[in-house]
Amino acid sequence: MKFKLIAVLFLLTFGCTEQSTKTSPLLYFVPQNSAIIIKINDKPSFTSELENSDLIKTLSATTAYTSVLDKLKALKYLQPNGESILAFVELGKESFELLFITQKSDDLFQIDDESNKVVENISYEGKNFNKYSVDGATFFSTVLNDKIIVSSAQMLIENILRNEKDLMVNESLNKLNQIANNQSSANVFVNTKQSNPLLAHIFADAQKADISKFTDWVSLDFNTNKDHIKLSGISMANDSIINYSNLFRDSHALTPRTPNLAPMAADAIMAYTFDNYKNFALNQKKYLDRSIVIDTTFKAVEEIGFVYMNNEKAVIHHTYGSENILNYLDKLEKASEEYQGNEIVELSKSDFLNHYFNPLVQDFEAKYYTIVENAFVFSSSSETLKTFIGNFKNASTFEKTSVYKTAKEQLADESSMLFVSNADGVEYFLDTYFDKEITKDIKTKDLSEYSFAAQMVSDDNFHHTNILFQKIAHETTLNKTIPYFTLQLDTEIVTPPQFVKNHRTNKDEIIVQDQDNNLYLISTDGKVIWKKQLKGRIQGRVEQVDLYKNGRLQLAFTTDNEFLIVDRNGKDVPPFNFSYEGGNLNPLAVFDYDRKKDYRFVVAQGTKVFMYNRLGQIVNGFKYTKAENPILGTPKHFRVGKKDYLVMKQEGGVLKILSRTGDNRVNVKDKINFSDNEVLLHKNKFTVTDTKGRLFQIDEKGKTTTANLNLLPDHGIDATSNTLALMNDNILTIRSKKVELDLGVYSKPRIFYLNDKIYISVTDIQNQKIYLFDSQAEVISNFPVPGNSSIDLIDMDNDHKLELVAKDQDNSIIVYKIN
């Protein structure tokens, strides 16, 4: 399962990590010989992340994955309400079983609907536990101290019952748990001392798979979506133990320069940096248990880089001075040749790098070298060095590849260790280190769209690490838009996707509904946070409110026959779960008169008007509970000067303008055959259009002015206090400036505020293109989008770049980042 994936990149990075929460009482039940512990903070999110990850779907065909999945059958019958822990526990050589721990709850076991089930009670040393056989899955369960423990092995349950009074939390695990990030759906803890038997049957060379040489404990925050898997966290290494990661102790990380020299055709690069060679040499001496005096020949080296290309490996030494190294290499010179102005030197001795930089450099033959800028490049063939020289002179280096650019966006600038690879590079490592039975089902072509990266940044007593599998971002040259992520839902999307604010992160997320009336909240990185079944389709837009005035936001909306408010987790907020006999509700209107969060919620049903306060009570002071005619669309609230106006379109061409209490505030005499556009406030006048293409503006005294704009019946309009945008056929008008677009079928214009600037967007539905304009009617971008797109636009990550969310006709949500 996921731990197989983690093991892969640990080998590649010799790696380490960062971040988490508080001590969990669940940890007391984790056996000391657990190899991998997964703390699941949110099982629905965790499950959703796994199900929506394209990479995990690719790896799911492997025998290693399916063998672990077989152990996990029991988990599909468990629905914990809160935090839970999944531990892989060693039971004999290369034998592992799982243990699942969570808080006791009445609805934990979801087996009532299963017809093929047997539950057996077993007595053990005066205590009881249950054995479950459900549709071919067998598991065992017991209850201790209001905790439920479930295992694939009876022995693990018996061990816990027998040792109940002596249970304790591993000290290192406890420390890592306290700093893990519980906002992630899961945290992964690896006990490297216990993991080696597990890895022995995964790797071809069990000695090289001994990750306990690299670090002792590792904590990783799990994060994935359709397009990436990212593991971030820390590792801890005991200072008194010989340990690979301790090679970088007392040395600061630097920005790697290997990508700047590696040829563009390289499959992978690895870089190790340190700003203090003396400290590195002392750590190396301790690691190798050497008693010899430290040699200063290579004291100017501050980065050792590896470049993997065409099944060969080159080693780069980046230096801040070359005199000592040149003096040493001059003594080994055997022959030389010139290539494009660079000298390529053949050496009489080729194993010296293994001596000076063991264990970083092993089994490497440095038969040739050349100098590129301040770097020494070593290789076993002169042809490889010629490739380096030619690519560098043509500025065709690895740093310019989409593989490296994609990885770099997710990583820290400085690294003690950095690995970046394309699919061919991963294939090289799979073939070199992994058991052929494990890797035979992995098809490299399925990984060709991914960038693979791992990074360690050494700190005082621990090491930060990032491990990344990311779909490569390809920029479109037409408009400089980058697909940020794509998430395909199971059924057709029926509401326009819109952005909503996450009050915890201050970033924006996406809310959307499918044809089965499932409501989805989707994070900025493309994972489903929750899915909620509704009884009907949402009317209009979802509104966000802060009912309790504490900064925590809720989602408010109406369906055909319900008015609902749900919280951040998708749960109903009482008492806001109102039903209306007969249905046919209008979109919800939310008024915040004085911006004090004393909300008024207006639900219109035909001629009925219901106004509620933020406690869910009918506002008795509001008199207009019965309209003269059925209300059209969403009631609107406007403030002009110090006066509030409630505006409603009604059948029969009536425009009703009321006060806060529901009294008539403005008398509109004209009957207007309303278009499908909303009532807007422009230049402090209530502004509407009719089906004949006329613009009506009503002032506060009820005076109406009319302008015949000769608009088609299906025209679109949007307005702010100073900006009016009209879309008529293929003519867009912004502040009286007209822009003629290509012939097509256009949506209504949308006006967006971003960074105190106004943007206007229109979608050409026929030709599948979106246009963005500034307030001066200058086009700033146009780009293709999927067919049948519906859009929303925002600064999703608060990075002052526009993001666009669109829905496609193949049930997909697509987010674009617009540069």
XYZ file of N, CA and C in Angstrom, residues 628-776:
447
model
N -47.434 40.585 -3.740
C -48.620 40.703 -4.592
C -48.551 39.728 -5.759
N -47.311 39.414 -6.186
C -47.098 38.527 -7.328
C -45.927 37.592 -6.992
N -45.856 36.436 -7.644
C -44.721 35.538 -7.398
C -43.389 36.257 -7.638
N -42.434 35.998 -6.731
C -41.121 36.664 -6.802
C -40.220 35.924 -7.787
N -39.460 36.699 -8.569
C -38.542 36.145 -9.559
C -37.099 36.262 -9.035
N -36.362 35.183 -9.118
C -34.940 35.246 -8.782
C -34.669 35.483 -7.305
N -33.526 36.124 -7.033
C -33.057 36.337 -5.663
C -33.331 37.770 -5.227
N -34.019 37.973 -4.098
C -34.142 39.331 -3.559
C -32.756 39.931 -3.326
N -32.619 41.233 -3.506
C -31.314 41.890 -3.384
C -31.381 42.983 -2.318
N -30.224 43.210 -1.678
C -30.101 44.308 -0.709
C -29.058 45.292 -1.212
N -29.392 46.582 -1.189
C -28.448 47.638 -1.567
C -28.473 48.718 -0.501
N -27.339 49.357 -0.300
C -27.299 50.521 0.582
C -26.842 51.713 -0.245
N -27.647 52.760 -0.219
C -27.320 54.018 -0.887
C -27.312 55.097 0.181
N -26.135 55.679 0.413
C -26.007 56.622 1.515
C -26.203 55.895 2.834
N -27.167 56.333 3.627
C -27.447 55.694 4.915
C -28.721 54.863 4.881
N -29.300 54.703 3.669
C -30.571 53.990 3.552
C -30.364 52.595 2.959
N -31.168 51.649 3.483
C -31.153 50.278 2.970
C -32.353 50.065 2.064
N -32.120 49.303 0.995
C -33.186 49.013 0.043
C -33.219 47.511 -0.227
N -34.386 46.901 -0.092
C -34.605 45.504 -0.437
C -35.385 45.472 -1.738
N -34.798 44.839 -2.765
C -35.364 44.923 -4.116
C -35.747 43.525 -4.596
N -36.978 43.419 -5.135
C -37.463 42.130 -5.623
C -38.127 42.308 -6.978
N -37.738 41.457 -7.929
C -38.475 41.389 -9.189
C -39.668 40.453 -9.010
N -40.803 40.846 -9.579
C -42.000 40.020 -9.475
C -42.612 39.804 -10.851
N -43.359 38.725 -10.949
C -44.091 38.480 -12.194
C -45.031 39.652 -12.476
N -45.285 39.860 -13.760
C -46.143 40.978 -14.147
C -45.375 42.273 -14.306
N -44.035 42.211 -14.246
C -43.216 43.407 -14.482
C -43.113 44.340 -13.309
N -43.418 43.857 -12.077
C -43.388 44.718 -10.892
C -41.996 44.683 -10.264
N -41.410 45.837 -10.008
C -40.156 45.952 -9.281
C -40.475 46.528 -7.905
N -40.323 45.722 -6.874
C -40.670 46.129 -5.516
C -39.400 46.580 -4.807
N -39.414 47.799 -4.247
C -38.265 48.337 -3.519
C -38.737 48.699 -2.116
N -38.233 47.955 -1.108
C -38.734 48.042 0.255
C -37.671 48.578 1.207
N -38.137 48.918 2.412
C -37.231 49.280 3.505
C -36.854 48.021 4.275
N -36.042 48.192 5.324
C -35.659 47.060 6.163
C -36.867 46.357 6.781
N -37.880 47.122 7.094
C -39.046 46.556 7.778
C -40.080 45.995 6.813
N -39.842 46.165 5.490
C -40.778 45.646 4.503
C -41.778 46.653 4.009
N -41.631 47.928 4.433
C -42.516 48.976 3.915
C -42.030 49.401 2.533
N -42.966 49.927 1.723
C -42.572 50.474 0.422
C -41.640 51.658 0.631
N -40.465 51.627 0.005
C -39.526 52.744 0.134
C -39.473 53.547 -1.160
N -39.573 52.872 -2.308
C -39.580 53.547 -3.608
C -40.726 52.961 -4.431
N -41.511 53.838 -4.983
C -42.641 53.404 -5.794
C -42.243 53.425 -7.274
N -42.180 52.242 -7.892
C -41.821 52.140 -9.310
C -43.112 51.957 -10.112
N -43.422 52.949 -10.935
C -44.692 52.932 -11.659
C -44.629 52.082 -12.912
N -43.442 52.069 -13.566
C -43.338 51.353 -14.846
C -43.396 49.841 -14.639
N -44.069 49.167 -15.568
C -44.035 47.705 -15.618
C -42.921 47.308 -16.597
N -42.062 46.391 -16.158
C -40.878 46.020 -16.944
C -40.936 44.527 -17.250
N -40.820 44.190 -18.515
C -40.782 42.780 -18.920
C -39.348 42.275 -18.725
N -39.040 41.867 -17.493
C -37.656 41.622 -17.082
C -36.930 40.589 -17.952
N -35.661 40.873 -18.233
C -34.780 39.862 -18.821
C -34.341 38.899 -17.718
N -33.499 37.941 -18.050
C -33.038 36.963 -17.057
C -31.934 37.520 -16.159
N -31.527 38.736 -16.377
C -30.448 39.316 -15.583
C -30.953 39.836 -14.242
N -30.044 39.930 -13.262
C -30.402 40.374 -11.922
C -30.603 41.890 -11.874
N -31.189 42.343 -10.771
C -31.224 43.770 -10.483
C -29.832 44.173 -9.984
N -29.284 45.259 -10.507
C -27.952 45.723 -10.150
C -28.012 47.162 -9.660
N -26.991 47.589 -8.939
C -26.888 48.985 -8.517
C -25.735 49.621 -9.272
N -26.048 50.613 -10.100
C -25.039 51.281 -10.909
C -25.275 52.780 -10.850
N -24.224 53.506 -10.459
C -24.331 54.961 -10.310
C -25.436 55.324 -9.311
N -25.570 54.499 -8.257
C -26.576 54.696 -7.208
C -28.010 54.615 -7.730
N -28.179 53.881 -8.827
C -29.512 53.678 -9.384
C -29.766 52.187 -9.559
N -31.020 51.795 -9.307
C -31.406 50.397 -9.470
C -31.534 50.128 -10.964
N -30.787 49.150 -11.441
C -30.605 48.976 -12.881
C -31.062 47.584 -13.318
N -31.955 47.529 -14.301
C -32.431 46.261 -14.865
C -32.549 46.426 -16.379
N -32.678 45.284 -17.063
C -32.942 45.323 -18.509
C -34.190 44.500 -18.790
N -34.796 44.766 -19.951
C -35.968 43.975 -20.321
C -35.658 43.125 -21.548
N -36.624 42.322 -21.948
C -36.413 41.378 -23.057
C -36.302 42.077 -24.406
N -36.654 43.376 -24.458
C -36.527 44.125 -25.713
C -35.188 44.859 -25.812
N -34.322 44.603 -24.840
C -32.998 45.196 -24.926
C -32.916 46.610 -24.417
N -33.852 46.993 -23.553
C -33.813 48.348 -23.001
C -33.238 48.315 -21.588
N -32.518 49.388 -21.234
C -31.914 49.542 -19.914
C -32.773 50.499 -19.097
N -33.222 50.044 -17.905
C -34.036 50.872 -17.013
C -33.211 51.208 -15.771
N -33.217 52.472 -15.377
C -32.541 52.883 -14.149
C -33.512 53.715 -13.313
N -33.662 53.324 -12.057
C -34.623 53.975 -11.151
C -33.851 54.610 -10.009
N -34.082 55.883 -9.757
C -33.377 56.532 -8.654
C -34.168 56.368 -7.358
N -33.664 56.974 -6.268
C -34.258 56.777 -4.939
C -35.648 57.401 -4.807
N -35.981 58.299 -5.735
C -37.305 58.922 -5.683
C -38.301 58.232 -6.614
N -37.847 57.198 -7.307
C -38.746 56.460 -8.180
C -38.747 56.934 -9.611
N -37.897 57.904 -9.916
C -37.832 58.388 -11.300
C -37.133 57.365 -12.169
N -37.748 57.024 -13.296
C -37.210 56.000 -14.197
C -36.699 56.630 -15.476
N -35.485 56.260 -15.839
C -34.932 56.648 -17.147
C -34.712 55.378 -17.954
N -34.961 55.489 -19.246
C -34.873 54.313 -20.120
C -33.953 54.617 -21.296
N -33.087 53.639 -21.597
C -32.202 53.765 -22.756
C -32.372 52.526 -23.613
N -32.692 52.727 -24.893
C -32.849 51.590 -25.804
C -31.477 51.209 -26.354
N -30.938 50.107 -25.839
C -29.599 49.665 -26.251
C -29.658 48.662 -27.395
N -30.874 48.349 -27.848
C -31.059 47.391 -28.947
C -30.372 46.050 -28.660
N -30.529 45.596 -27.421
C -29.928 44.330 -27.033
C -30.813 43.170 -27.450
N -30.202 42.030 -27.741
C -30.964 40.825 -28.046
C -31.593 40.282 -26.759
N -32.652 39.479 -26.871
C -33.323 38.975 -25.659
C -32.389 38.198 -24.721
N -31.357 37.506 -25.274
C -30.473 36.688 -24.439
C -29.183 37.428 -24.067
N -29.239 38.754 -24.017
C -28.060 39.542 -23.657
C -27.671 39.291 -22.196
N -26.447 39.704 -21.838
C -25.991 39.581 -20.458
C -25.505 40.910 -19.927
N -25.659 41.108 -18.603
C -25.249 42.372 -18.004
C -24.693 42.113 -16.616
N -23.664 42.877 -16.237
C -23.169 42.901 -14.868
C -22.727 44.332 -14.591
N -22.727 44.717 -13.309
C -22.405 46.106 -12.987
C -21.871 46.217 -11.580
N -21.012 47.208 -11.384
C -20.619 47.672 -10.056
C -21.069 49.126 -9.970
N -20.651 49.810 -8.912
C -21.084 51.195 -8.758
C -20.619 52.069 -9.919
N -19.430 51.741 -10.507
C -18.888 52.603 -11.570
C -18.660 51.897 -12.896
N -18.797 50.589 -12.934
C -18.502 49.836 -14.152
C -19.739 49.071 -14.602
N -20.077 49.225 -15.898
C -21.194 48.495 -16.491
C -20.646 47.662 -17.640
N -20.943 46.355 -17.634
C -20.488 45.461 -18.704
C -21.703 44.816 -19.357
N -21.757 44.862 -20.690
C -22.871 44.294 -21.451
C -22.335 43.332 -22.490
N -22.976 42.172 -22.616
C -22.630 41.213 -23.667
C -23.833 41.044 -24.561
N -23.713 41.465 -25.821
C -24.808 41.411 -26.780
C -24.312 40.734 -28.041
N -24.793 39.511 -28.288
C -24.289 38.711 -29.395
C -22.782 38.525 -29.197
N -21.948 39.047 -30.114
C -20.496 38.917 -29.928
C -19.851 40.275 -29.632
N -20.642 41.226 -29.158
C -20.126 42.553 -28.836
C -20.112 42.728 -27.310
N -18.940 42.947 -26.753
C -18.804 43.219 -25.328
C -18.594 44.715 -25.140
N -19.391 45.314 -24.266
C -19.257 46.738 -23.971
C -18.876 46.902 -22.505
N -17.748 47.600 -22.271
C -17.298 47.886 -20.909
C -17.109 49.389 -20.794
N -17.884 50.010 -19.927
C -17.811 51.468 -19.762
C -17.905 52.187 -21.103
N -18.871 51.782 -21.909
C -19.169 52.387 -23.224
C -18.132 52.053 -24.295
N -17.081 51.315 -23.944
C -16.099 50.890 -24.953
C -16.513 49.532 -25.485
N -16.615 49.433 -26.818
C -17.096 48.210 -27.434
C -15.941 47.379 -27.987
N -16.040 46.057 -27.769
C -15.048 45.110 -28.283
C -15.794 44.052 -29.077
N -15.408 43.884 -30.335
C -16.044 42.860 -31.162
C -15.227 41.578 -31.066
N -15.864 40.517 -30.576
C -15.209 39.219 -30.420
C -15.578 38.317 -31.597
N -14.906 37.173 -31.662
C -15.241 36.206 -32.708
C -16.686 35.774 -32.565
N -17.285 35.378 -33.689
C -18.653 34.888 -33.642
C -18.722 33.661 -32.744
N -19.731 33.609 -31.888
C -19.862 32.497 -30.962
C -21.120 32.656 -30.132
N -21.240 31.798 -29.121
C -22.353 31.882 -28.172
C -21.740 32.229 -26.823
N -22.068 33.416 -26.295
C -21.359 33.943 -25.137
C -22.217 33.919 -23.871
N -21.536 33.712 -22.755
C -22.175 33.776 -21.450
C -22.360 35.227 -21.034
N -23.030 35.418 -19.911
C -23.126 36.746 -19.332
C -21.747 37.189 -18.870
N -21.465 38.485 -18.925
C -20.172 38.955 -18.397
C -20.146 38.830 -16.882
N -18.968 38.598 -16.317
C -18.782 38.549 -14.870
C -17.723 39.567 -14.488
N -17.992 40.360 -13.484
C -17.029 41.342 -12.997
C -16.417 40.810 -11.709
N -15.070 40.806 -11.656
C -14.354 40.310 -10.490
C -13.463 41.403 -9.924
N -13.383 41.458 -8.598
C -12.404 42.307 -7.927
C -11.242 41.435 -7.492
N -10.035 41.839 -7.807
C -8.852 41.108 -7.363
C -7.718 42.100 -7.184
N -7.175 42.140 -5.944
C -6.074 43.058 -5.639
C -6.443 44.495 -6.006
N -7.695 44.870 -5.670
C -8.200 46.226 -5.900
C -8.309 46.582 -7.374
N -8.330 45.584 -8.230
C -8.519 45.826 -9.658
C -9.761 45.087 -10.135
N -10.337 45.591 -11.221
C -11.536 44.989 -11.787
C -11.167 44.179 -13.024
N -11.712 42.979 -13.108
C -11.557 42.138 -14.291
C -12.947 41.732 -14.761
N -13.099 41.595 -16.063
C -14.359 41.150 -16.644
C -14.077 39.897 -17.463
N -14.882 38.877 -17.263
C -14.701 37.646 -18.033
C -15.976 37.329 -18.799
N -15.807 36.746 -19.981
C -16.917 36.178 -20.738
C -16.446 34.855 -21.330
N -17.374 33.927 -21.449
C -17.052 32.609 -21.995
C -17.743 32.429 -23.332
N -16.953 32.064 -24.344
C -17.511 31.679 -25.637
C -17.810 30.187 -25.557
N -19.051 29.848 -25.257
C -19.436 28.458 -25.028
C -19.294 27.640 -26.302
N -19.595 28.256 -27.442
C -19.555 27.538 -28.717
C -18.124 27.165 -29.098
N -17.206 28.110 -28.969
C -15.821 27.882 -29.395
C -14.897 27.513 -28.233
N -15.467 27.319 -27.054
C -14.734 26.840 -25.884
C -13.507 27.714 -25.584
N -13.791 28.988 -25.347
C -12.715 29.936 -25.070
C -13.198 30.941 -24.038
N -12.299 31.347 -23.153
C -12.623 32.363 -22.154
C -11.765 33.593 -22.392
N -12.398 34.767 -22.289
C -11.695 36.049 -22.433
C -11.678 36.760 -21.088
N -10.536 37.355 -20.772
C -10.421 38.203 -19.594
C -10.055 39.612 -20.037
N -10.786 40.603 -19.506
C -10.558 41.998 -19.850
C -10.290 42.798 -18.583
N -9.562 43.895 -18.734
C -9.450 44.825 -17.623
C -10.584 45.843 -17.720
N -10.623 46.799 -16.808
C -11.738 47.749 -16.764
C -11.732 48.718 -17.932
N -10.613 48.767 -18.690
C -10.532 49.638 -19.855
C -10.862 48.905 -21.152
